[in-house]
C-alpha positions as a printed NumPy array, in Angstrom:
array([[ 53.905,  95.439, 110.919],
       [ 52.295,  94.238, 108.227],
       [ 52.488,  96.736, 104.899],
       [ 56.029,  98.04 , 106.346],
       [ 57.827,  94.954, 106.236],
       [ 60.825,  94.471, 103.706],
       [ 60.281,  92.377, 100.855],
       [ 62.907,  89.334, 101.501],
       [ 61.165,  87.857,  98.8  ],
       [ 62.16 ,  90.403,  96.47 ],
       [ 66.199,  90.664,  97.749],
       [ 66.477,  87.052,  97.082],
       [ 69.303,  86.713,  94.495],
       [ 70.231,  90.329,  94.049],
       [ 71.341,  90.852,  97.623],
       [ 73.762,  89.688,  99.942],
       [ 72.329,  88.712, 103.354],
       [ 73.824,  89.763, 106.827],
       [ 72.547,  87.979, 110.347],
       [ 74.723,  89.303, 113.231],
       [ 73.744,  88.712, 116.474],
       [ 75.08 ,  90.661, 119.591],
       [ 75.122,  87.855, 121.659],
       [ 73.315,  88.354, 125.402],
       [ 72.729,  92.178, 124.941],
       [ 69.689,  93.289, 126.571],
       [ 67.328,  96.029, 124.949],
       [ 67.48 ,  98.393, 128.044],
       [ 71.995,  98.003, 127.787],
       [ 71.881,  98.372, 124.123],
       [ 69.065, 101.522, 124.11 ],
       [ 71.028, 103.361, 126.954],
       [ 74.414, 102.975, 124.891],
       [ 72.797, 104.781, 121.951],
       [ 71.757, 107.442, 124.438],
       [ 74.717, 108.121, 125.842],
       [ 75.77 , 108.122, 122.291],
       [ 78.289, 105.178, 122.292],
       [ 77.638, 103.303, 119.436],
       [ 77.987, 105.505, 116.409],
       [ 78.25 , 103.121, 113.973],
       [ 74.808, 101.053, 114.887],
       [ 73.168, 104.486, 115.059],
       [ 74.011, 104.906, 111.565],
       [ 71.85 , 101.985, 110.762],
       [ 69.422, 102.575, 112.789],
       [ 65.922, 104.41 , 112.211],
       [ 65.142, 107.7  , 114.083],
       [ 63.154, 105.677, 116.521],
       [ 66.407, 103.464, 117.951],
       [ 66.244, 100.149, 118.738],
       [ 62.982,  98.373, 118.281],
       [ 62.246,  96.076, 120.918],
       [ 61.323,  92.393, 120.323],
       [ 60.601,  89.363, 122.045],
       [ 63.366,  86.552, 121.301],
       [ 62.307,  83.176, 120.734],
       [ 64.774,  81.03 , 122.871],
       [ 66.252,  82.545, 126.252],
       [ 69.997,  80.897, 125.827],
       [ 72.141,  80.918, 122.555],
       [ 71.799,  77.397, 121.222],
       [ 67.683,  77.712, 121.282],
       [ 67.354,  81.059, 119.686],
       [ 69.457,  80.5  , 117.415],
       [ 67.716,  77.192, 116.188],
       [ 64.456,  78.877, 115.985],
       [ 66.445,  82.194, 114.077],
       [ 67.874,  79.388, 111.743],
       [ 64.25 ,  77.985, 111.098],
       [ 62.76 ,  81.473, 110.257],
       [ 61.473,  82.648, 113.863],
       [ 63.208,  85.912, 114.18 ],
       [ 63.072,  87.792, 117.569],
       [ 59.155,  89.019, 117.203],
       [ 57.389,  92.541, 117.495],
       [ 56.255,  93.356, 121.177],
       [ 52.624,  94.097, 119.719],
       [ 49.827,  91.741, 119.913],
       [ 49.177,  90.537, 116.145],
       [ 50.349,  87.982, 113.748],
       [ 53.823,  89.41 , 112.654],
       [ 54.781,  87.942, 109.137],
       [ 58.061,  87.118, 108.786],
       [ 61.257,  87.989, 106.995],
       [ 61.873,  83.936, 106.604],
       [ 60.038,  81.296, 107.014],
       [ 60.481,  77.358, 106.005],
       [ 56.803,  75.536, 104.397],
       [ 54.544,  74.196, 106.945],
       [ 51.591,  73.528, 106.595],
       [ 49.187,  75.72 , 108.843],
       [ 51.485,  78.757, 109.355],
       [ 49.839,  81.968, 109.521],
       [ 52.993,  84.091, 109.646],
       [ 53.847,  84.01 , 105.895],
       [ 52.889,  87.123, 104.118],
       [ 54.161,  88.069, 100.174],
       [ 57.185,  89.096, 101.034],
       [ 58.487,  86.422, 102.978],
       [ 61.012,  84.453, 101.848],
       [ 60.449,  81.134, 101.656],
       [ 61.865,  78.069, 101.805],
       [ 61.129,  73.802, 101.064],
       [ 63.94 ,  72.965, 103.608],
       [ 64.271,  72.011, 107.503],
       [ 66.801,  75.54 , 108.185],
       [ 67.054,  79.075, 106.439],
       [ 70.502,  78.914, 105.726],
       [ 70.391,  75.504, 103.47 ],
       [ 67.324,  76.68 , 102.033],
       [ 69.968,  79.967, 100.961],
       [ 72.477,  77.371,  99.675],
       [ 69.943,  75.829,  97.118],
       [ 69.203,  79.587,  95.904],
       [ 72.845,  79.731,  95.143],
       [ 74.152,  81.622,  98.145],
       [ 77.792,  81.136,  99.644],
       [ 76.821,  80.365, 103.868],
       [ 79.544,  81.17 , 106.163],
       [ 79.213,  81.457, 109.581],
       [ 81.717,  83.706, 111.645],
       [ 81.476,  81.879, 115.511],
       [ 81.757,  83.373, 118.792],
       [ 80.025,  81.923, 121.6  ],
       [ 80.482,  77.983, 122.936],
       [ 77.622,  76.575, 120.332],
       [ 79.679,  77.32 , 117.598],
       [ 83.114,  76.557, 118.562],
       [ 83.073,  73.547, 116.545],
       [ 85.367,  71.92 , 119.95 ],
       [ 82.303,  69.268, 120.928],
       [ 79.094,  67.564, 119.125],
       [ 77.074,  70.169, 120.424],
       [ 79.463,  72.799, 119.475],
       [ 79.057,  71.66 , 115.822],
       [ 75.17 ,  71.742, 115.472],
       [ 74.8  ,  75.107, 114.445],
       [ 78.172,  75.787, 111.976],
       [ 77.013,  72.6  , 110.574],
       [ 74.725,  74.223, 108.838],
       [ 76.49 ,  76.281, 106.729],
       [ 78.701,  75.384, 104.025],
       [ 81.611,  77.284, 105.759],
       [ 82.069,  77.546, 109.254],
       [ 84.753,  78.997, 111.196],
       [ 85.571,  79.43 , 114.932],
       [ 89.101,  80.585, 116.678],
       [ 89.374,  81.091, 119.976],
       [ 90.705,  84.192, 119.599],
       [ 86.736,  85.03 , 118.431],
       [ 85.764,  84.027, 121.832],
       [ 84.131,  85.306, 125.359],
       [ 87.558,  85.454, 126.945],
       [ 89.581,  88.013, 124.19 ],
       [ 89.548,  91.234, 124.839],
       [ 89.598,  92.259, 121.124],
       [ 87.349,  89.04 , 119.983],
       [ 84.807,  91.334, 117.478],
       [ 87.935,  93.061, 115.752],
       [ 89.722,  89.144, 114.973],
       [ 86.405,  88.268, 113.817],
       [ 85.41 ,  90.982, 111.39 ],
       [ 89.179,  90.983, 110.042],
       [ 88.422,  87.288, 109.085],
       [ 85.003,  88.147, 107.402],
       [ 87.065,  90.612, 105.953],
       [ 89.638,  88.25 , 104.163],
       [ 86.813,  85.722, 103.418],
       [ 84.814,  88.419, 101.618],
       [ 87.939,  89.475,  99.156],
       [ 88.251,  85.597,  98.126],
       [ 84.986,  85.343,  97.211],
       [ 84.083,  86.584,  94.041],
       [ 81.648,  89.579,  93.732],
       [ 78.846,  87.985,  92.197],
       [ 78.603,  85.326,  94.276],
       [ 75.575,  86.192,  96.837],
       [ 76.583,  85.33 , 100.033],
       [ 74.591,  84.537, 103.449],
       [ 76.596,  85.908, 106.136],
       [ 76.183,  84.801, 109.884],
       [ 77.999,  86.633, 112.843],
       [ 78.077,  85.907, 116.189],
       [ 79.451,  88.977, 118.049],
       [ 80.878,  87.252, 121.32 ],
       [ 82.105,  90.401, 123.068],
       [ 78.337,  91.257, 124.484],
       [ 78.514,  87.754, 126.442],
       [ 80.021,  87.269, 129.838],
       [ 82.637,  87.759, 131.121],
       [ 81.496,  91.37 , 129.805],
       [ 83.572,  92.778, 132.868],
       [ 87.191,  92.305, 130.599],
       [ 86.095,  95.233, 129.025],
       [ 85.264,  97.996, 132.122],
       [ 88.933,  98.58 , 133.638],
       [ 88.422,  97.905, 137.302],
       [ 85.44 ,  95.733, 136.972],
       [ 85.973,  92.74 , 138.495],
       [ 81.754,  91.758, 137.943],
       [ 79.359,  91.491, 134.95 ],
       [ 76.892,  94.685, 135.074],
       [ 74.925,  96.495, 132.547],
       [ 77.846,  98.923, 132.826],
       [ 80.265,  96.315, 131.446],
       [ 77.986,  95.061, 128.928],
       [ 77.781,  98.827, 127.884],
       [ 81.374,  98.66 , 127.519],
       [ 81.551,  95.876, 125.271],
       [ 78.996,  96.675, 122.944],
       [ 80.616, 100.134, 122.325],
       [ 83.903,  98.17 , 121.971],
       [ 82.029,  95.992, 119.301],
       [ 80.734,  98.878, 117.736],
       [ 83.813, 100.376, 117.132],
       [ 84.783,  97.109, 115.139],
       [ 81.991,  96.982, 112.594],
       [ 82.098,  99.797, 110.496],
       [ 84.673,  97.792, 108.031],
       [ 82.276,  95.086, 107.707],
       [ 79.34 ,  97.025, 106.616],
       [ 81.164,  99.203, 104.   ],
       [ 83.294,  96.036, 102.637],
       [ 79.751,  94.04 , 102.235],
       [ 77.881,  97.137, 100.651],
       [ 80.741,  97.26 ,  98.186],
       [ 79.755,  93.51 ,  96.969],
       [ 76.021,  94.277,  96.789],
       [ 72.823,  95.684,  97.996],
       [ 72.956,  94.298, 101.3  ],
       [ 69.337,  92.698, 103.903],
       [ 71.123,  93.616, 107.124],
       [ 69.763,  91.839, 110.528],
       [ 71.146,  92.845, 113.518],
       [ 69.821,  91.698, 116.817],
       [ 70.677,  90.258, 120.136],
       [ 69.65 ,  86.365, 120.697],
       [ 68.709,  86.879, 124.269],
       [ 69.733,  89.357, 126.997],
       [ 70.763,  88.58 , 130.48 ],
       [ 70.132,  89.396, 134.212],
       [ 72.776,  90.607, 136.77 ],
       [ 71.215,  90.065, 139.497],
       [ 67.863,  91.468, 138.957],
       [ 65.05 ,  89.729, 141.4  ],
       [ 67.943,  87.411, 142.634],
       [ 68.624,  86.36 , 139.215],
       [ 72.076,  86.033, 137.521],
       [ 72.298,  85.187, 133.888],
       [ 69.925,  83.749, 131.422],
       [ 68.311,  80.626, 130.692],
       [ 65.619,  81.537, 132.765],
       [ 61.917,  83.49 , 132.403],
       [ 62.691,  86.916, 132.891],
       [ 61.46 ,  90.119, 131.036],
       [ 65.816,  91.057, 130.784],
       [ 66.083,  88.023, 129.238],
       [ 63.23 ,  87.802, 126.441],
       [ 63.428,  91.487, 124.953],
       [ 65.709,  91.778, 122.753],
       [ 66.964,  94.699, 120.635],
       [ 66.101,  94.756, 116.926],
       [ 67.458,  96.045, 113.262],
       [ 66.965,  95.254, 110.143],
       [ 67.321,  97.486, 107.242],
       [ 68.14 ,  97.621, 103.196],
       [ 71.824,  98.931, 102.357],
       [ 72.527, 100.03 ,  98.688],
       [ 75.297,  98.885,  97.361],
       [ 78.024, 101.747,  97.481],
       [ 80.226, 100.164,  94.357],
       [ 83.767,  98.865,  94.254],
       [ 86.57 ,  98.948,  96.143],
       [ 88.556, 102.342,  95.296]])
């Protein structure tokens, strides 16, 4: 809402930036998991009101992330023109506010790099796997990008592998080097049934189990980032997915369960260097 947004422009150069996408996570699933106490680490970051429901700019991973990297993060569901955290110079834009961090580039990743940020991508789902020309498009925006099969959707320990790798890279970066870290969590994407014993198909319950697993892995990453610098933290889903509702399965389709996503943005203070 105007007047309450984070001043991203003022954060430029002083804060590290984390964009973490919980791939395919539905808003209703994230909310149920929160209510059931399954996501204590994410709960610590959320306001008392819980997840904010927003509309995704895309209904599958590639489309949503292309929009994210152009400065179009999920949009508040209330009517109106909502100012954005990041934007690219664009004649006629109506959602740039004084607090918006604006870049004269064709994506925010290279825009941040031009401002001295080291840009690091830790991939998850197939659009980040660098195994095809298409799988190189999004990682190719970054100065440094990584993907391994252990980060992918079929590994039951994918988030732990992603976080462990991120921690290794953080240790190798000078503390004074500002960082834009993008991490795409693959665990919440299909097949989430691998996270619930006995499950043979994906469902609300299996995605909740996948989210609970991912949540349990995230605390060391947030802690390490806060030790480096103050942190502008954005955690959201890129799109939802369907599990048979109204006859639909999956995503890349127009359904409220696909368009509605959980969203969090917050500023976290620096906690000092390692003990």
